[in-house]
Tab-separated table of C-alpha atoms and ligand atoms in Angstrom:
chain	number	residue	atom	x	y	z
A	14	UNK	CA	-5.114	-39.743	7.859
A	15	UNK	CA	-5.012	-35.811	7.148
A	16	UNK	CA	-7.537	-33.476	6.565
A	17	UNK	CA	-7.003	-29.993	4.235
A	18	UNK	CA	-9.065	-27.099	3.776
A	19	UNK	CA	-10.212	-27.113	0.468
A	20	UNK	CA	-9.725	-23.067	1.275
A	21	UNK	CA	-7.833	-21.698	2.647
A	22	UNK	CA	-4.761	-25.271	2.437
A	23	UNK	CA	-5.220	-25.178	6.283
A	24	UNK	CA	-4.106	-28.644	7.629
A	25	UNK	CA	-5.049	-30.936	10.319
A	26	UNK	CA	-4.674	-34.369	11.805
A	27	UNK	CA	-8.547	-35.190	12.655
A	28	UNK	CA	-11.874	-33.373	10.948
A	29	UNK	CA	-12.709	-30.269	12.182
A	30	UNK	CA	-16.388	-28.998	11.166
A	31	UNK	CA	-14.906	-25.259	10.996
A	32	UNK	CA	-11.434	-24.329	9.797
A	33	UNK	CA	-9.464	-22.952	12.723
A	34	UNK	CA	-7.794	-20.668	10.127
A	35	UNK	CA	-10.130	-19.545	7.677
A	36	UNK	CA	-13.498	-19.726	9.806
A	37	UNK	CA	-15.230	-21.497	6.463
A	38	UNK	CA	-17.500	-24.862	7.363
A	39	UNK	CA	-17.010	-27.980	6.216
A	40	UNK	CA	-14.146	-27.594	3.636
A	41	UNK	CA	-11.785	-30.108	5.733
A	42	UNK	CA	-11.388	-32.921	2.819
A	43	UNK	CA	-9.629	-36.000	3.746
A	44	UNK	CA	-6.159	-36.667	1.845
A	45	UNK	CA	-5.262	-40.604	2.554
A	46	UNK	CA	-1.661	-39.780	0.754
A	47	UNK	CA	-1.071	-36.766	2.184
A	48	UNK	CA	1.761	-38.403	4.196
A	49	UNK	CA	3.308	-40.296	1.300
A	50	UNK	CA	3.178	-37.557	-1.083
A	51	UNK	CA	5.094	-35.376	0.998
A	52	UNK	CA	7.609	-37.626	1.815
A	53	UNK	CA	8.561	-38.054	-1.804
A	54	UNK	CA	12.403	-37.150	-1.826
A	55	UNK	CA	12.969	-39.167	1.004
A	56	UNK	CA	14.712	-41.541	-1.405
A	57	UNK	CA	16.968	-38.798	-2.478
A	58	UNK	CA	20.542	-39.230	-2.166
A	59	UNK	CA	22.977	-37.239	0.005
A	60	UNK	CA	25.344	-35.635	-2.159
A	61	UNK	CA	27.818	-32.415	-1.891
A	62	UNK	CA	26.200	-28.983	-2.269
A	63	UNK	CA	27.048	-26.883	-5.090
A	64	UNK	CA	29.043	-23.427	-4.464
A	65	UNK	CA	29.460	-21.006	-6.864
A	66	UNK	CA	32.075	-17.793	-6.341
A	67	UNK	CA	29.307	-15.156	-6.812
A	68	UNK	CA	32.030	-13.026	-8.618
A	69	UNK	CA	31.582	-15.293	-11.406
A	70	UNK	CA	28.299	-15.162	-11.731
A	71	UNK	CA	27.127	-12.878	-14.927
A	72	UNK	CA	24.700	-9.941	-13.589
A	73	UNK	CA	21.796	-9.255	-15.577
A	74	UNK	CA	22.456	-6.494	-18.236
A	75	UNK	CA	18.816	-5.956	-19.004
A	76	UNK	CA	17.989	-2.972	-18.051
A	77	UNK	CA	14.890	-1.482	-16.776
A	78	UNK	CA	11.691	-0.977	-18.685
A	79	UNK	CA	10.337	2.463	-17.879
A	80	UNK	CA	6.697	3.270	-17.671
A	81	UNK	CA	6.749	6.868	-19.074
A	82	UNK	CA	4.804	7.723	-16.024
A	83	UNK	CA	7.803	9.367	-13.713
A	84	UNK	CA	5.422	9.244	-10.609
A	85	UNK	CA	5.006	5.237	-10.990
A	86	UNK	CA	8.909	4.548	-12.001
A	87	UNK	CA	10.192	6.599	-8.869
A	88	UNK	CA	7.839	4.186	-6.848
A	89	UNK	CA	9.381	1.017	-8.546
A	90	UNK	CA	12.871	1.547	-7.908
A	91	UNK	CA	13.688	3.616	-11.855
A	92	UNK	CA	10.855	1.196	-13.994
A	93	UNK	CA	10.064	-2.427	-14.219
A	94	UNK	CA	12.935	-5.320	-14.110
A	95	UNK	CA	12.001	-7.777	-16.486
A	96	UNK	CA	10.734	-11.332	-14.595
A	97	UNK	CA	9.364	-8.797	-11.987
A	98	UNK	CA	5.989	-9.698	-10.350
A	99	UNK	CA	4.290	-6.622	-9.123
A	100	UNK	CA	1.033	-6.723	-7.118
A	101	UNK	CA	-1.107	-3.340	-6.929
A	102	UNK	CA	-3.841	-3.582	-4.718
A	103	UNK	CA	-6.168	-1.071	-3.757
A	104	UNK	CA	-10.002	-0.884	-2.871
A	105	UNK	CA	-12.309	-1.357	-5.853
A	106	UNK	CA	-12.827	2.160	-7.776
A	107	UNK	CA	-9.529	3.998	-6.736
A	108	UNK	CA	-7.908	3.660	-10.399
A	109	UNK	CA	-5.989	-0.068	-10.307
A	110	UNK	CA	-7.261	-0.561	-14.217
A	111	UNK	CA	-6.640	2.938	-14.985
A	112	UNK	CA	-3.263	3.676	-13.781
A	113	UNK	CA	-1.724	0.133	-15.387
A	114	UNK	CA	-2.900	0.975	-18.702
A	115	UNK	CA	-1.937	4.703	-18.670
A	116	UNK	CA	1.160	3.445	-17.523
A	117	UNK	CA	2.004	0.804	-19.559
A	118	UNK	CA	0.404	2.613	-22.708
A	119	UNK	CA	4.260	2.552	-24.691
A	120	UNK	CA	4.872	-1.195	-23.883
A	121	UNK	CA	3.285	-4.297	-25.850
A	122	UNK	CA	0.658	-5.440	-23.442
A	123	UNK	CA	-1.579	-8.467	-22.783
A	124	UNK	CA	-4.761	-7.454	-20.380
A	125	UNK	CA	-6.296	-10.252	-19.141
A	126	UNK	CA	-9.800	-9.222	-17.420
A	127	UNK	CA	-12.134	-11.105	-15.180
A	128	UNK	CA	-13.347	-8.033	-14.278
A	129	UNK	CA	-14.500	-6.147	-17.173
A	130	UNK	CA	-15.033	-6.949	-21.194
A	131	UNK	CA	-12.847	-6.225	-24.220
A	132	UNK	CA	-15.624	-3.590	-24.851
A	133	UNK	CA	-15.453	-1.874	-21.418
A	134	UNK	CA	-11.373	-2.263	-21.216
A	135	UNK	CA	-11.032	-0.551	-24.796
A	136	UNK	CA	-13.632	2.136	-24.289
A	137	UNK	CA	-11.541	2.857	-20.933
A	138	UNK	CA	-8.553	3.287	-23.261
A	139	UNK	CA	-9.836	5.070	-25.977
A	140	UNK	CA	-11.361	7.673	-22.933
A	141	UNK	CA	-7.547	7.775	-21.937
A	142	UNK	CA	-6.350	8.471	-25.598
A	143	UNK	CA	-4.341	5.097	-25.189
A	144	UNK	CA	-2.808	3.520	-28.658
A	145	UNK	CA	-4.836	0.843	-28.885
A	146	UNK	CA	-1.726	-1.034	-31.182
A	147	UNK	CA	0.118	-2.440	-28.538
A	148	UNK	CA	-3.000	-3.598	-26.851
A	149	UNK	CA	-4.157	-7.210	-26.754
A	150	UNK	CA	-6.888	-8.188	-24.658
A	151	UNK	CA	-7.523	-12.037	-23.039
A	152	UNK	CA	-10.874	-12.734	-20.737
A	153	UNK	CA	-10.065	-16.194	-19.978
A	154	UNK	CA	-9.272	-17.473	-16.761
A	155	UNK	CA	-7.388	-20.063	-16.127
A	156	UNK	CA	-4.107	-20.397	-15.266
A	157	UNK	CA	-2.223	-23.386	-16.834
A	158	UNK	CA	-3.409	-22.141	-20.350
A	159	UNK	CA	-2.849	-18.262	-19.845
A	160	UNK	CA	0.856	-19.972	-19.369
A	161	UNK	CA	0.756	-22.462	-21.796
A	162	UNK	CA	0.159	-19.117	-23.743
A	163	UNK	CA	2.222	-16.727	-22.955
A	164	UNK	CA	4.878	-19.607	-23.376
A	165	UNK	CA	4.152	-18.785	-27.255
A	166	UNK	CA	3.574	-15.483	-27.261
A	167	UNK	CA	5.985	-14.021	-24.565
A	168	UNK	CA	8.561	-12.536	-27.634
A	169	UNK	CA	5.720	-10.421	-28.997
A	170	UNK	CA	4.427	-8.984	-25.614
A	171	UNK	CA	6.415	-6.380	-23.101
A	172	UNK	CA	4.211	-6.924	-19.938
A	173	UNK	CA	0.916	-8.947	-18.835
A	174	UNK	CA	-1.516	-7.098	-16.781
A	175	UNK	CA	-3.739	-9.608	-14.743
A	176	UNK	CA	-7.338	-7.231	-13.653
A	177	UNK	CA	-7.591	-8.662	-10.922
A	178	UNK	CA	-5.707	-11.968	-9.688
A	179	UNK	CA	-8.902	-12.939	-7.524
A	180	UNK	CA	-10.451	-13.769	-10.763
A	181	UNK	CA	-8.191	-16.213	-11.910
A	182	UNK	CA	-8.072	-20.256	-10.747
A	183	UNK	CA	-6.033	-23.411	-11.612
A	184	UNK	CA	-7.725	-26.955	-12.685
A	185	UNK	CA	-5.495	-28.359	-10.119
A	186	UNK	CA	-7.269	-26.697	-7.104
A	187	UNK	CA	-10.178	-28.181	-6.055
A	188	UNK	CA	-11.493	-24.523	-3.392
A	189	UNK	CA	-13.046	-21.909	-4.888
A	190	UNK	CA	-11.950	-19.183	-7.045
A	191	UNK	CA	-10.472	-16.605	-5.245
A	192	UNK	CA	-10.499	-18.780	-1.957
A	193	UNK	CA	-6.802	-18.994	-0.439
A	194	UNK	CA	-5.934	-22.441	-1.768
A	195	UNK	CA	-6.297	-20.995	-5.541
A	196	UNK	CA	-4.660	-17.474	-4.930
A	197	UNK	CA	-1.780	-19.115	-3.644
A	198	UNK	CA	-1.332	-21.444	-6.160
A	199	UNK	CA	-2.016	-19.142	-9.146
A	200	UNK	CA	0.194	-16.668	-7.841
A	201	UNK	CA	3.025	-19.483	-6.911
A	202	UNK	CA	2.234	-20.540	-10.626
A	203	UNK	CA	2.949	-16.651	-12.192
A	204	UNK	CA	5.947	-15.720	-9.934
A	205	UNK	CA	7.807	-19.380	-11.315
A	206	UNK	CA	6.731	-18.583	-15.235
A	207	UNK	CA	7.790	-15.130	-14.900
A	208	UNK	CA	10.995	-15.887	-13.547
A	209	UNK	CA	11.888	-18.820	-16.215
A	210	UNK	CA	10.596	-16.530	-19.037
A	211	UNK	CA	12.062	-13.192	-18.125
A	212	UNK	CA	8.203	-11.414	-18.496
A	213	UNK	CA	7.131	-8.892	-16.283
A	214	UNK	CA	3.490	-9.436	-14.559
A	215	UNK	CA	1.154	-6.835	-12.744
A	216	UNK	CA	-1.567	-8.627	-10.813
A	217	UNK	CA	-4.144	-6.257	-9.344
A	218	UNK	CA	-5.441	-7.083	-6.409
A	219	UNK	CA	-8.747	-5.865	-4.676
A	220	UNK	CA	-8.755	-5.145	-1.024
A	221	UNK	CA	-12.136	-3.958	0.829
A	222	UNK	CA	-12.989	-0.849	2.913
A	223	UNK	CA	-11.751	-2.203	5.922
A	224	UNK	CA	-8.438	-2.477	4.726
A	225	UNK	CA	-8.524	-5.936	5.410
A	226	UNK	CA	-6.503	-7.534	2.387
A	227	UNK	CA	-7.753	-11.403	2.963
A	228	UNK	CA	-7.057	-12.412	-0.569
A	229	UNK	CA	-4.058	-9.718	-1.367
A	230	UNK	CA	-2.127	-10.048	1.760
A	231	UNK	CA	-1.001	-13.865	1.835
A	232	UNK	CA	0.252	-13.162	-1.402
A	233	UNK	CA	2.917	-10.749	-0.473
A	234	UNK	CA	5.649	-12.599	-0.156
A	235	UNK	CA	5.458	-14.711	-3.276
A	236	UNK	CA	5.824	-11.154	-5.145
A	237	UNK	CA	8.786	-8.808	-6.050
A	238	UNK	CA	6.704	-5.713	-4.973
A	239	UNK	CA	3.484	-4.809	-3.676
A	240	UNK	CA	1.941	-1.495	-4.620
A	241	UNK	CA	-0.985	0.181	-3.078
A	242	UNK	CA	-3.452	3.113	-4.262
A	243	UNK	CA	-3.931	5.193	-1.226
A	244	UNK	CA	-7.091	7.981	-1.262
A	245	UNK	CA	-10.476	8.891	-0.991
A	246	UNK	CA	-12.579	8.195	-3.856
A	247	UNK	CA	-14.584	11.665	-3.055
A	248	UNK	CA	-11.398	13.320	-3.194
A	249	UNK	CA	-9.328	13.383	-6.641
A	250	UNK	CA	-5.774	12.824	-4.876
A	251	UNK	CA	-4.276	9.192	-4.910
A	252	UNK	CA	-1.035	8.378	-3.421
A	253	UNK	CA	0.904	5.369	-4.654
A	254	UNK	CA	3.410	3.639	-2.700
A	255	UNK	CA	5.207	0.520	-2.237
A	256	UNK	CA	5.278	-1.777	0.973
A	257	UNK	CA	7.240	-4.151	-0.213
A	258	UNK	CA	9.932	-3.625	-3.355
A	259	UNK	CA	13.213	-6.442	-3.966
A	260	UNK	CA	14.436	-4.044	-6.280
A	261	UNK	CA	14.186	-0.584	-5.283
A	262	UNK	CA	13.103	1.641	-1.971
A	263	UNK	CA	9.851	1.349	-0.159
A	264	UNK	CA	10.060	4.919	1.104
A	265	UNK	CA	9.098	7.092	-2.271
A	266	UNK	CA	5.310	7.692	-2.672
A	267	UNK	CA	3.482	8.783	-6.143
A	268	UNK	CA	1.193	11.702	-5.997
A	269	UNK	CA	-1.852	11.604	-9.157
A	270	UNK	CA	-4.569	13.483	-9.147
A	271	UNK	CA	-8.213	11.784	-11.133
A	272	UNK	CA	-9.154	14.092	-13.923
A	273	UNK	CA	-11.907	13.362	-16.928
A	274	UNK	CA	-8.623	12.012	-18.997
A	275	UNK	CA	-7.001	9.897	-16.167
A	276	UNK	CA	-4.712	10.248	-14.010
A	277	UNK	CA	-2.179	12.631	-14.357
A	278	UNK	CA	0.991	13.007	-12.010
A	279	UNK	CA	1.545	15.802	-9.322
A	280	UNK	CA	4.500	17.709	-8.167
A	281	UNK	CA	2.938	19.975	-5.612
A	282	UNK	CA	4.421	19.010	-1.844
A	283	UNK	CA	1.343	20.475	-0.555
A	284	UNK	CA	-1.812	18.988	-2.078
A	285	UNK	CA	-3.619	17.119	0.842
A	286	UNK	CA	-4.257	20.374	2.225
A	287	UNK	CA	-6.696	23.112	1.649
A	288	UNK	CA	-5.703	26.124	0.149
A	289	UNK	CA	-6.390	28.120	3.105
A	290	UNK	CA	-4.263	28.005	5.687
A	291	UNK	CA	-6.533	28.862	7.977
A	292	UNK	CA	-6.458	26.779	11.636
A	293	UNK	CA	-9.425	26.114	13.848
A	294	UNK	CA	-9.060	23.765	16.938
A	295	UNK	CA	-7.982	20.330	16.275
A	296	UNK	CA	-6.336	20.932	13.052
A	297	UNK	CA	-2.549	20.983	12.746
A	298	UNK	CA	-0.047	20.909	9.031
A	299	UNK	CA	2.631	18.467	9.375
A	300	UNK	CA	5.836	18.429	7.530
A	301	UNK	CA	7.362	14.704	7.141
A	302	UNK	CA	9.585	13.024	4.373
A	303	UNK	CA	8.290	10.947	1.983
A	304	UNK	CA	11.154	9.272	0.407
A	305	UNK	CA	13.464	12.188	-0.326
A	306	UNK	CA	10.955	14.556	-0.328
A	307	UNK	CA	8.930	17.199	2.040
A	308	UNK	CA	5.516	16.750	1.727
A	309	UNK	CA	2.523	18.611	3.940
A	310	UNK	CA	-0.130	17.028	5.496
A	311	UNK	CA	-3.514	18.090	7.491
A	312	UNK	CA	-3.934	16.039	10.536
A	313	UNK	CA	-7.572	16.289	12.500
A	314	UNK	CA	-8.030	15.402	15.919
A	315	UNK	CA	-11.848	15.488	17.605
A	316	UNK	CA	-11.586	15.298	21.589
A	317	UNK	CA	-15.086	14.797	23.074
A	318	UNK	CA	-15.894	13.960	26.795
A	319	UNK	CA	-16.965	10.183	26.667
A	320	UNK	CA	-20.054	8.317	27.856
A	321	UNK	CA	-17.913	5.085	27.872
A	322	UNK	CA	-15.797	3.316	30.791
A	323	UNK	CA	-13.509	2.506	27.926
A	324	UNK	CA	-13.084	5.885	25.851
A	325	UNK	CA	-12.910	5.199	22.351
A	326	UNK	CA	-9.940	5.602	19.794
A	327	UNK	CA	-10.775	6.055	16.333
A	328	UNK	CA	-7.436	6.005	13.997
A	329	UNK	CA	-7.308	6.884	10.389
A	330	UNK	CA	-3.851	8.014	8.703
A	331	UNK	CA	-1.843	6.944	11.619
A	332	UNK	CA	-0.665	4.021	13.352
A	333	UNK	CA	-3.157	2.878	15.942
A	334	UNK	CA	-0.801	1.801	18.061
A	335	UNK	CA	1.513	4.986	18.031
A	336	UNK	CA	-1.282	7.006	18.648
A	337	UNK	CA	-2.630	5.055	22.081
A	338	UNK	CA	2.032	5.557	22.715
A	339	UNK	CA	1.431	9.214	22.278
A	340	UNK	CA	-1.569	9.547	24.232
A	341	UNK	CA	0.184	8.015	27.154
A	342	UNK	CA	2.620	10.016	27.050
A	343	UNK	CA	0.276	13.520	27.049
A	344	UNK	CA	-1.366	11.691	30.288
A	345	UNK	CA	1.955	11.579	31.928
A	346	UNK	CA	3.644	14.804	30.608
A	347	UNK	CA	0.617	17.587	30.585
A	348	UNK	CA	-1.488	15.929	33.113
A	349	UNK	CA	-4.464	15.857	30.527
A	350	UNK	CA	-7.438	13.545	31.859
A	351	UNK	CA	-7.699	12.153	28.582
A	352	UNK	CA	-9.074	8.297	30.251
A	353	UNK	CA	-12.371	10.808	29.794
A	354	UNK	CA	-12.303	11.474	26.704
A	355	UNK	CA	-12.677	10.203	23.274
A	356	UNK	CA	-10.277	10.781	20.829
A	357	UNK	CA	-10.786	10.640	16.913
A	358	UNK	CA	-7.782	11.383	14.126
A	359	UNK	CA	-7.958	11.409	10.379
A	360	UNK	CA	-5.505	12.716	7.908
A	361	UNK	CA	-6.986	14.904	5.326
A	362	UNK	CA	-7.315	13.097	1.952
A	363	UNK	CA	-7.618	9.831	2.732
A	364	UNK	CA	-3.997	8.896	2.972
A	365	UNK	CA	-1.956	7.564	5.256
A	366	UNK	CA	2.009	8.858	7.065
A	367	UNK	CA	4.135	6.142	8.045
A	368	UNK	CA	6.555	8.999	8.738
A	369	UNK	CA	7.566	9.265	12.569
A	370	UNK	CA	7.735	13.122	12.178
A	371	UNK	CA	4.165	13.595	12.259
A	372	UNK	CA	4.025	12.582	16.193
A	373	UNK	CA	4.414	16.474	17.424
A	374	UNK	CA	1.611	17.551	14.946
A	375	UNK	CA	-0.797	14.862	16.338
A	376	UNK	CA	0.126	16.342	20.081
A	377	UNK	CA	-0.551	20.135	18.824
A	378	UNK	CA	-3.545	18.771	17.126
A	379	UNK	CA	-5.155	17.031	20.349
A	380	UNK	CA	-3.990	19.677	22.510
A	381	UNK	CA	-5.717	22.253	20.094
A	382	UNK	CA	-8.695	20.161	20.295
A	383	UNK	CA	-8.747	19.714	24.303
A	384	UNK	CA	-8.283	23.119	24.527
A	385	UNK	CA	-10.772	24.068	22.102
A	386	UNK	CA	-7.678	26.843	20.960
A	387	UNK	CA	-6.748	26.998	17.352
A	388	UNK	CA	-2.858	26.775	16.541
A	389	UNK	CA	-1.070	29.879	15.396
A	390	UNK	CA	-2.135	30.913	11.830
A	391	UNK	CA	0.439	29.620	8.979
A	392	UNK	CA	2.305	27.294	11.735
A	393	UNK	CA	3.587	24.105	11.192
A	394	UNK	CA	4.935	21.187	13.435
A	395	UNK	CA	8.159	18.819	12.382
A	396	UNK	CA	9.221	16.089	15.006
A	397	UNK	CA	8.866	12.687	16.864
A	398	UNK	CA	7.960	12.155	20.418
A	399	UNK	CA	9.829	9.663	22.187
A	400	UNK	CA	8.445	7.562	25.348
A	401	UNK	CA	9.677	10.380	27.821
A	402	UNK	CA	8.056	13.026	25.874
A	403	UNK	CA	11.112	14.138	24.581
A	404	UNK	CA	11.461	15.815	21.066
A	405	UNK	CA	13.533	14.496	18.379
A	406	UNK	CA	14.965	15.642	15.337
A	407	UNK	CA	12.648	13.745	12.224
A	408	UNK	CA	13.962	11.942	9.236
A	409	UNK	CA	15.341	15.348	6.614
A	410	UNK	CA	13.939	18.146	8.809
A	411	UNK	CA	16.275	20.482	7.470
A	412	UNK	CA	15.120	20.061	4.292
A	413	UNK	CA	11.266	20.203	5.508
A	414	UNK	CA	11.957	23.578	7.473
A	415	UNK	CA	13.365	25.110	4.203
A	416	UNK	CA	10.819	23.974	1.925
A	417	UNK	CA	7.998	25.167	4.454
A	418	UNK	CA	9.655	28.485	4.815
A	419	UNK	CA	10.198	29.000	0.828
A	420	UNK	CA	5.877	28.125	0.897
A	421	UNK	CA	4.944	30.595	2.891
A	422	UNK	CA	4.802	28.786	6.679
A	423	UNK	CA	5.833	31.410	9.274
A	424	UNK	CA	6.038	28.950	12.532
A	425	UNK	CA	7.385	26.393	12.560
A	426	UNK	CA	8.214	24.019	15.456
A	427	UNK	CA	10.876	21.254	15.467
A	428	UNK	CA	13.862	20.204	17.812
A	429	UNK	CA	15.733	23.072	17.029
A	430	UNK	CA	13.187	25.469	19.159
A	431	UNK	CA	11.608	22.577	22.189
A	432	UNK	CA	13.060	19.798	23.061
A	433	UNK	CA	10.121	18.256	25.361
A	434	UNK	CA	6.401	18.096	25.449
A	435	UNK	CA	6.264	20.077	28.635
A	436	UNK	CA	7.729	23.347	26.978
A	437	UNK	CA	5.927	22.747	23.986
A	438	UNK	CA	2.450	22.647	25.771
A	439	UNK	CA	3.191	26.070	27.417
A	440	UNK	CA	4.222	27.630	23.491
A	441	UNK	CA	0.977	26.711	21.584
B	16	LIG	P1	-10.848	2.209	-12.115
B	16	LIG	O1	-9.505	2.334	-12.722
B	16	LIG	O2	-11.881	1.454	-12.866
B	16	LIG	O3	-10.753	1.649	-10.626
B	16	LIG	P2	-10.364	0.178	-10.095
B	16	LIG	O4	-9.752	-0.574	-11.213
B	16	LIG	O5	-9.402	0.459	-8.965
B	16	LIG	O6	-11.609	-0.435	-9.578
B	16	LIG	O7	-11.326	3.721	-11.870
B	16	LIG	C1	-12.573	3.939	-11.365
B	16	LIG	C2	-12.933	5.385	-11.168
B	16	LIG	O8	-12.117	6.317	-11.821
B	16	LIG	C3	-14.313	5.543	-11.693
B	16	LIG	O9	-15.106	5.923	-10.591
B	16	LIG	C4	-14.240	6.614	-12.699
B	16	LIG	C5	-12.946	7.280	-12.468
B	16	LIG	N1	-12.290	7.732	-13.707
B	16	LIG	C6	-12.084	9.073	-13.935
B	16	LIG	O10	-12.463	9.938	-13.154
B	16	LIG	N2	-11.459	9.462	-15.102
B	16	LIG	C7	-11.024	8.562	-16.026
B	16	LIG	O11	-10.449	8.956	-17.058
B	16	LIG	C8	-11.242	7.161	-15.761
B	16	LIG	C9	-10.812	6.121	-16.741
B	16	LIG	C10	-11.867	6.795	-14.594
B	17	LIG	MG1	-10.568	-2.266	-12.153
């Protein structure tokens, strides 16, 4: 006998009252032929494998399909590859719906919405002076005849937008909608008909405040390429970027500012910060390549004496874990008591650096903040910190130095001038 999670697809080999894996109660279900069904091909013969010289395989000729939105194409790898599946996630109310249609606004597109009406899709568009023309509009839900479908009309469309793949289910899952079982199988379902039929897909996926992508993330690797809206929905700036791309880089990031028409896309290397470049304690401007360019960040540290045996470490922008590496090495390097203090970051705008060339701003920012000093007006800090506090050149820091110069930065600090924490305590 076997028992599955009518979930989350969890399996085990007696009933459990709670799923180990999902934490939901009483969705084990028994499945008598579990054991048969899976050993279907055991009849299967043995035979030779096939093998093919891949020089005479034909590569695809057909090209890319661009978006018309430079920002978004960069992100993708130069535009859309037909058969790709593309996942955008994001927290609800960043832009998803708005981006895909102002993106997709040249190509023949089918929206199918379990989020919002016909009515409330189109009056989106017509707000974003979209051709309504090439825009056909599907609210229903289920998978096997959204297929059966698009099997039909898949010459007359460029592109199917799916708002939001939680929404969706299959007949042949018996868990809820949106629950594990039927995100994997829809998804499994999309990726294999977009593959045989050559049709791009864009499934939008909601993730929640905490980050936490429950639904989203155990969809990732049935994908091509998983985008995510980055930002602040009190500030206008979103950043999009890719964590995951077969057919292009995941390193360049899209910069789009909200306005009353949309979004529209943004050059300027230095819009996460304010315009003045005015310091006060705590608050250091990083330089740090995204992709192959310099952009300029503001990172914030807070250092309070703590109440707490175990000081607290509150992380947002940065990676949690680099952060408690950095600290350690502050304790050991400058002698700071920081086991007393808490310690708070945030990068300005609600975005996030995966760059390691941000690790000497954090230290100038926490020093700043311990010290209760501001940094040197118009300076700016360009390195990573290695685990004997030693300073490293950062991914394109020439570039970064020259760009910072030609906007105005007058210090900057990098390899070229310290090469350990030590010194670079004693200079700020
Ligand atoms: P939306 O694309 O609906 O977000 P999501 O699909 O990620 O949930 O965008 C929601 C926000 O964007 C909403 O708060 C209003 C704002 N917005 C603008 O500021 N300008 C616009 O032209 C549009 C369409 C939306
Ligand atoms: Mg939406």
């Amino acid at each position: 006998m076997f028992y599955i999670c009518s979930n989350c697809g969890f399996g085990s080999g007696s009933w459990i009252g709670k799923c180990p894996d999902c934490g939901k109660w009483n969705t084990l279900k028994e499945k008598p032929d579990f054991a048969k069904a899976s050993s279907g091909k055991k009849g299967e013969a043995v035979k030779k494998i096939t093998i093919t010289s891949l020089s005479k395989i034909k590569s695809s000729t057909k090209s890319r399909l661009s978006t018309g939105i430079f920002e978004f194409d960069r992100v993708l790898g130069g535009g859309v590859v037909p058969g790709e599946v593309i996942l955008l996630t994001g927290q609800p109310g960043i832009g998803k719906s708005t981006l895909v249609l102002q993106a997709f606004q040249k190509l023949r597109v089918l929206y199918i919405s379990g989020e919002e009406s016909a009515e409330q899709v189109k009056n989106r568009a017509e707000r974003l002076s979209i051709n309504l023309d090439n825009l056909s509009f599907s609210a229903d839900l289920q998978i096997e005849s959204i297929i059966q479908s698009l099997e039909e009309l898949k010459n007359e469309i460029e592109i199917v937008i799916i708002d939001s793949v939680q929404t969706i289910y299959s007949k042949d899952i018996e868990g809820p909608v949106a629950g594990i079982s039927q995100l994997k199988e829809v998804t499994k379902k999309i990726v294999n008909f977009a593959k045989q039929s050559n049709l791009p897909i864009l499934l939008i996926g909601h993730i929640n405040k905490e980050g936490d992508v429950a639904g989203p993330k155990t969809l990732e690797h049935f994908v091509d390429c998983v985008l995510e809206i980055e930002g602040e929905k009190i500030s206008n700036f979103r950043l999009l970027r890719a964590s995951k791309n077969r057919f292009g880089s995941t390193d360049e990031i899209g910069i789009f500012e909200m306005k009353q028409k949309g979004l529209s896309e943004v050059k300027n290397p230095l819009v996460f910060l304010e315009t003045d470049k005015k310091l006060e304690p705590g608050k250091a401007i990083v330089g740090v390549a995204e992709g192959k360019r310099p952009f300029f960040f503001e990172i914030q540290t807070l250092c309070v004496p703590t109440s707490l045996m175990n000081p607290r470490r509150v992380v947002k922008g940065l990676d949690f874990n680099k952060v408690q590496l950095l600290l350690a090495v502050i304790r050991k390097n400058l002698n700071l008591p920081l086991d007393r203090f808490d310690v708070f970051v945030n990068v300005v705008g609600g975005v996030s650096i995966k760059s390691t060339g941000a690790d000497l701003g954090f230290i100038a920012s926490l020093i700043s903040s311990f010290k209760n000093i501001a940094l040197p007006a118009n300076s700016l800090f360009v390195g990573e910190v290695g685990l004997l506090g030693e300073i490293r050149s950062s991914f394109l820091e020439e570039k970064i130095i020259e760009e910072s110069k030609r906007l105005g930065f007058k210090k900057i600090y990098s390899s070229k001038l310290i090469k350990n924490v030590k010194d670079f305590a004693k200079q700020i």
